PDB file of C-alpha atoms in Angstrom:
ATOM      1  CA  MET U   1       5.288 -48.026   6.803  1.00 53.00           C
ATOM      2  CA  THR U   2       6.886 -47.828   3.698  1.00 51.00           C
ATOM      3  CA  THR U   3      10.608 -48.377   3.294  1.00 52.00           C
ATOM      4  CA  ALA U   4      12.811 -46.884   1.288  1.00 50.00           C
ATOM      5  CA  THR U   5      13.374 -49.963  -0.947  1.00 67.00           C
ATOM      6  CA  GLU U   6       9.707 -50.229  -1.818  1.00 79.00           C
ATOM      7  CA  LYS U   7       8.186 -48.946  -4.969  1.00 79.00           C
ATOM      8  CA  PHE U   8       6.389 -45.725  -4.745  1.00 85.00           C
ATOM      9  CA  VAL U   9       5.698 -45.252  -8.500  1.00 83.00           C
ATOM     10  CA  SER U  10       5.989 -47.691 -10.819  1.00 85.00           C
ATOM     11  CA  ILE U  11       5.671 -47.249 -14.736  1.00 85.00           C
ATOM     12  CA  GLU U  12       5.833 -50.363 -16.720  1.00 87.00           C
ATOM     13  CA  ASN U  13       6.292 -50.713 -20.705  1.00 88.00           C
ATOM     14  CA  VAL U  14       4.333 -47.745 -21.217  1.00 85.00           C
ATOM     15  CA  GLY U  15       4.073 -46.593 -25.099  1.00 86.00           C
ATOM     16  CA  MET U  16       2.059 -43.551 -26.607  1.00 86.00           C
ATOM     17  CA  GLU U  17       1.522 -43.053 -30.357  1.00 86.00           C
ATOM     18  CA  PHE U  18      -0.200 -40.168 -32.105  1.00 83.00           C
ATOM     19  CA  ASP U  19      -1.481 -39.763 -35.641  1.00 88.00           C
ATOM     20  CA  THR U  20      -0.284 -36.798 -37.417  1.00 88.00           C
ATOM     21  CA  LYS U  21      -0.786 -35.328 -40.820  1.00 92.00           C
ATOM     22  CA  ARG U  22       2.437 -37.060 -42.085  1.00 94.00           C
ATOM     23  CA  ALA U  23       2.614 -40.235 -40.361  1.00 93.00           C
ATOM     24  CA  ARG U  24       2.164 -41.907 -37.097  1.00 91.00           C
ATOM     25  CA  PHE U  25       4.316 -40.560 -34.289  1.00 87.00           C
ATOM     26  CA  GLU U  26       5.770 -42.744 -31.661  1.00 87.00           C
ATOM     27  CA  ALA U  27       6.088 -40.475 -28.409  1.00 85.00           C
ATOM     28  CA  LEU U  28       6.914 -43.209 -26.144  1.00 87.00           C
ATOM     29  CA  LYS U  29       8.126 -46.763 -26.434  1.00 88.00           C
ATOM     30  CA  ASN U  30       8.709 -49.596 -23.857  1.00 89.00           C
ATOM     31  CA  LEU U  31       9.320 -46.896 -21.088  1.00 88.00           C
ATOM     32  CA  ASN U  32      10.049 -48.386 -17.640  1.00 90.00           C
ATOM     33  CA  VAL U  33      10.508 -45.801 -14.703  1.00 88.00           C
ATOM     34  CA  THR U  34      10.708 -47.010 -10.779  1.00 90.00           C
ATOM     35  CA  VAL U  35      10.679 -44.477  -8.031  1.00 89.00           C
ATOM     36  CA  GLU U  36      11.231 -45.463  -4.454  1.00 91.00           C
ATOM     37  CA  GLN U  37       9.532 -43.722  -1.555  1.00 88.00           C
ATOM     38  CA  GLY U  38      11.495 -40.573  -0.326  1.00 88.00           C
ATOM     39  CA  LYS U  39      13.543 -40.374  -3.913  1.00 89.00           C
ATOM     40  CA  PHE U  40      13.864 -37.491  -5.788  1.00 88.00           C
ATOM     41  CA  ILE U  41      13.864 -37.940  -9.778  1.00 88.00           C
ATOM     42  CA  SER U  42      13.912 -35.303 -12.777  1.00 90.00           C
ATOM     43  CA  LEU U  43      13.140 -35.865 -16.377  1.00 88.00           C
ATOM     44  CA  ILE U  44      15.665 -34.307 -18.618  1.00 93.00           C
ATOM     45  CA  GLY U  45      15.666 -34.702 -22.346  1.00 90.00           C
ATOM     46  CA  HIS U  46      15.595 -32.486 -25.821  1.00 90.00           C
ATOM     47  CA  SER U  47      12.447 -31.184 -27.072  1.00 89.00           C
ATOM     48  CA  ALA U  48       9.742 -33.278 -28.188  1.00 80.00           C
ATOM     49  CA  CYS U  49      11.265 -36.486 -26.488  1.00 83.00           C
ATOM     50  CA  GLY U  50       7.875 -37.669 -24.513  1.00 83.00           C
ATOM     51  CA  LYS U  51       8.875 -36.080 -21.258  1.00 86.00           C
ATOM     52  CA  SER U  52       5.268 -34.021 -20.947  1.00 85.00           C
ATOM     53  CA  THR U  53       3.465 -36.857 -22.847  1.00 83.00           C
ATOM     54  CA  LEU U  54       4.588 -39.155 -19.856  1.00 83.00           C
ATOM     55  CA  LEU U  55       3.856 -36.430 -17.007  1.00 82.00           C
ATOM     56  CA  ARG U  56       0.493 -35.341 -18.535  1.00 78.00           C
ATOM     57  CA  SER U  57      -0.793 -38.995 -19.101  1.00 74.00           C
ATOM     58  CA  HIS U  58       0.650 -39.951 -15.829  1.00 73.00           C
ATOM     59  CA  ALA U  59      -0.827 -37.165 -13.817  1.00 72.00           C
ATOM     60  CA  LYS U  60      -4.535 -37.572 -15.402  1.00 61.00           C
ATOM     61  CA  GLY U  61      -4.599 -41.385 -14.430  1.00 57.00           C
ATOM     62  CA  ALA U  62      -4.718 -42.367 -18.176  1.00 54.00           C
ATOM     63  CA  ARG U  63      -3.939 -45.962 -19.120  1.00 55.00           C
ATOM     64  CA  PHE U  64      -1.797 -46.994 -21.522  1.00 52.00           C
ATOM     65  CA  CYS U  65      -1.409 -50.353 -23.946  1.00 47.00           C
ATOM     66  CA  ARG U  66       1.407 -52.071 -23.839  1.00 46.00           C
ATOM     67  CA  PRO U  67       3.830 -51.313 -26.854  1.00 46.00           C
ATOM     68  CA  ASP U  68       3.482 -54.693 -28.408  1.00 45.00           C
ATOM     69  CA  ALA U  69      -0.021 -54.026 -28.730  1.00 43.00           C
ATOM     70  CA  ARG U  70       0.912 -50.681 -30.597  1.00 45.00           C
ATOM     71  CA  GLY U  71       0.918 -48.618 -27.543  1.00 42.00           C
ATOM     72  CA  THR U  72      -2.248 -46.531 -28.708  1.00 44.00           C
ATOM     73  CA  LYS U  73      -3.676 -44.681 -25.790  1.00 45.00           C
ATOM     74  CA  THR U  74      -6.928 -46.270 -24.162  1.00 42.00           C
ATOM     75  CA  SER U  75      -9.326 -44.929 -21.553  1.00 40.00           C
TER      76      SER U  75
END
């Protein structure tokens, strides 16, 4: 049985970059999130701060490189 102090979701050192027409865009850098079993969280932030990038990539089970490896998305 899982207790309330155990990690339920753990995201560690996530980074994501995209190439745009102008330059490389860093959507996420060194992001760490831990959610315990039974806890409720929300992601709040201004437009284009990486909320949807994080949710979409995590929901699809995508893997990421560590930011120190320049954080490009891997499959």
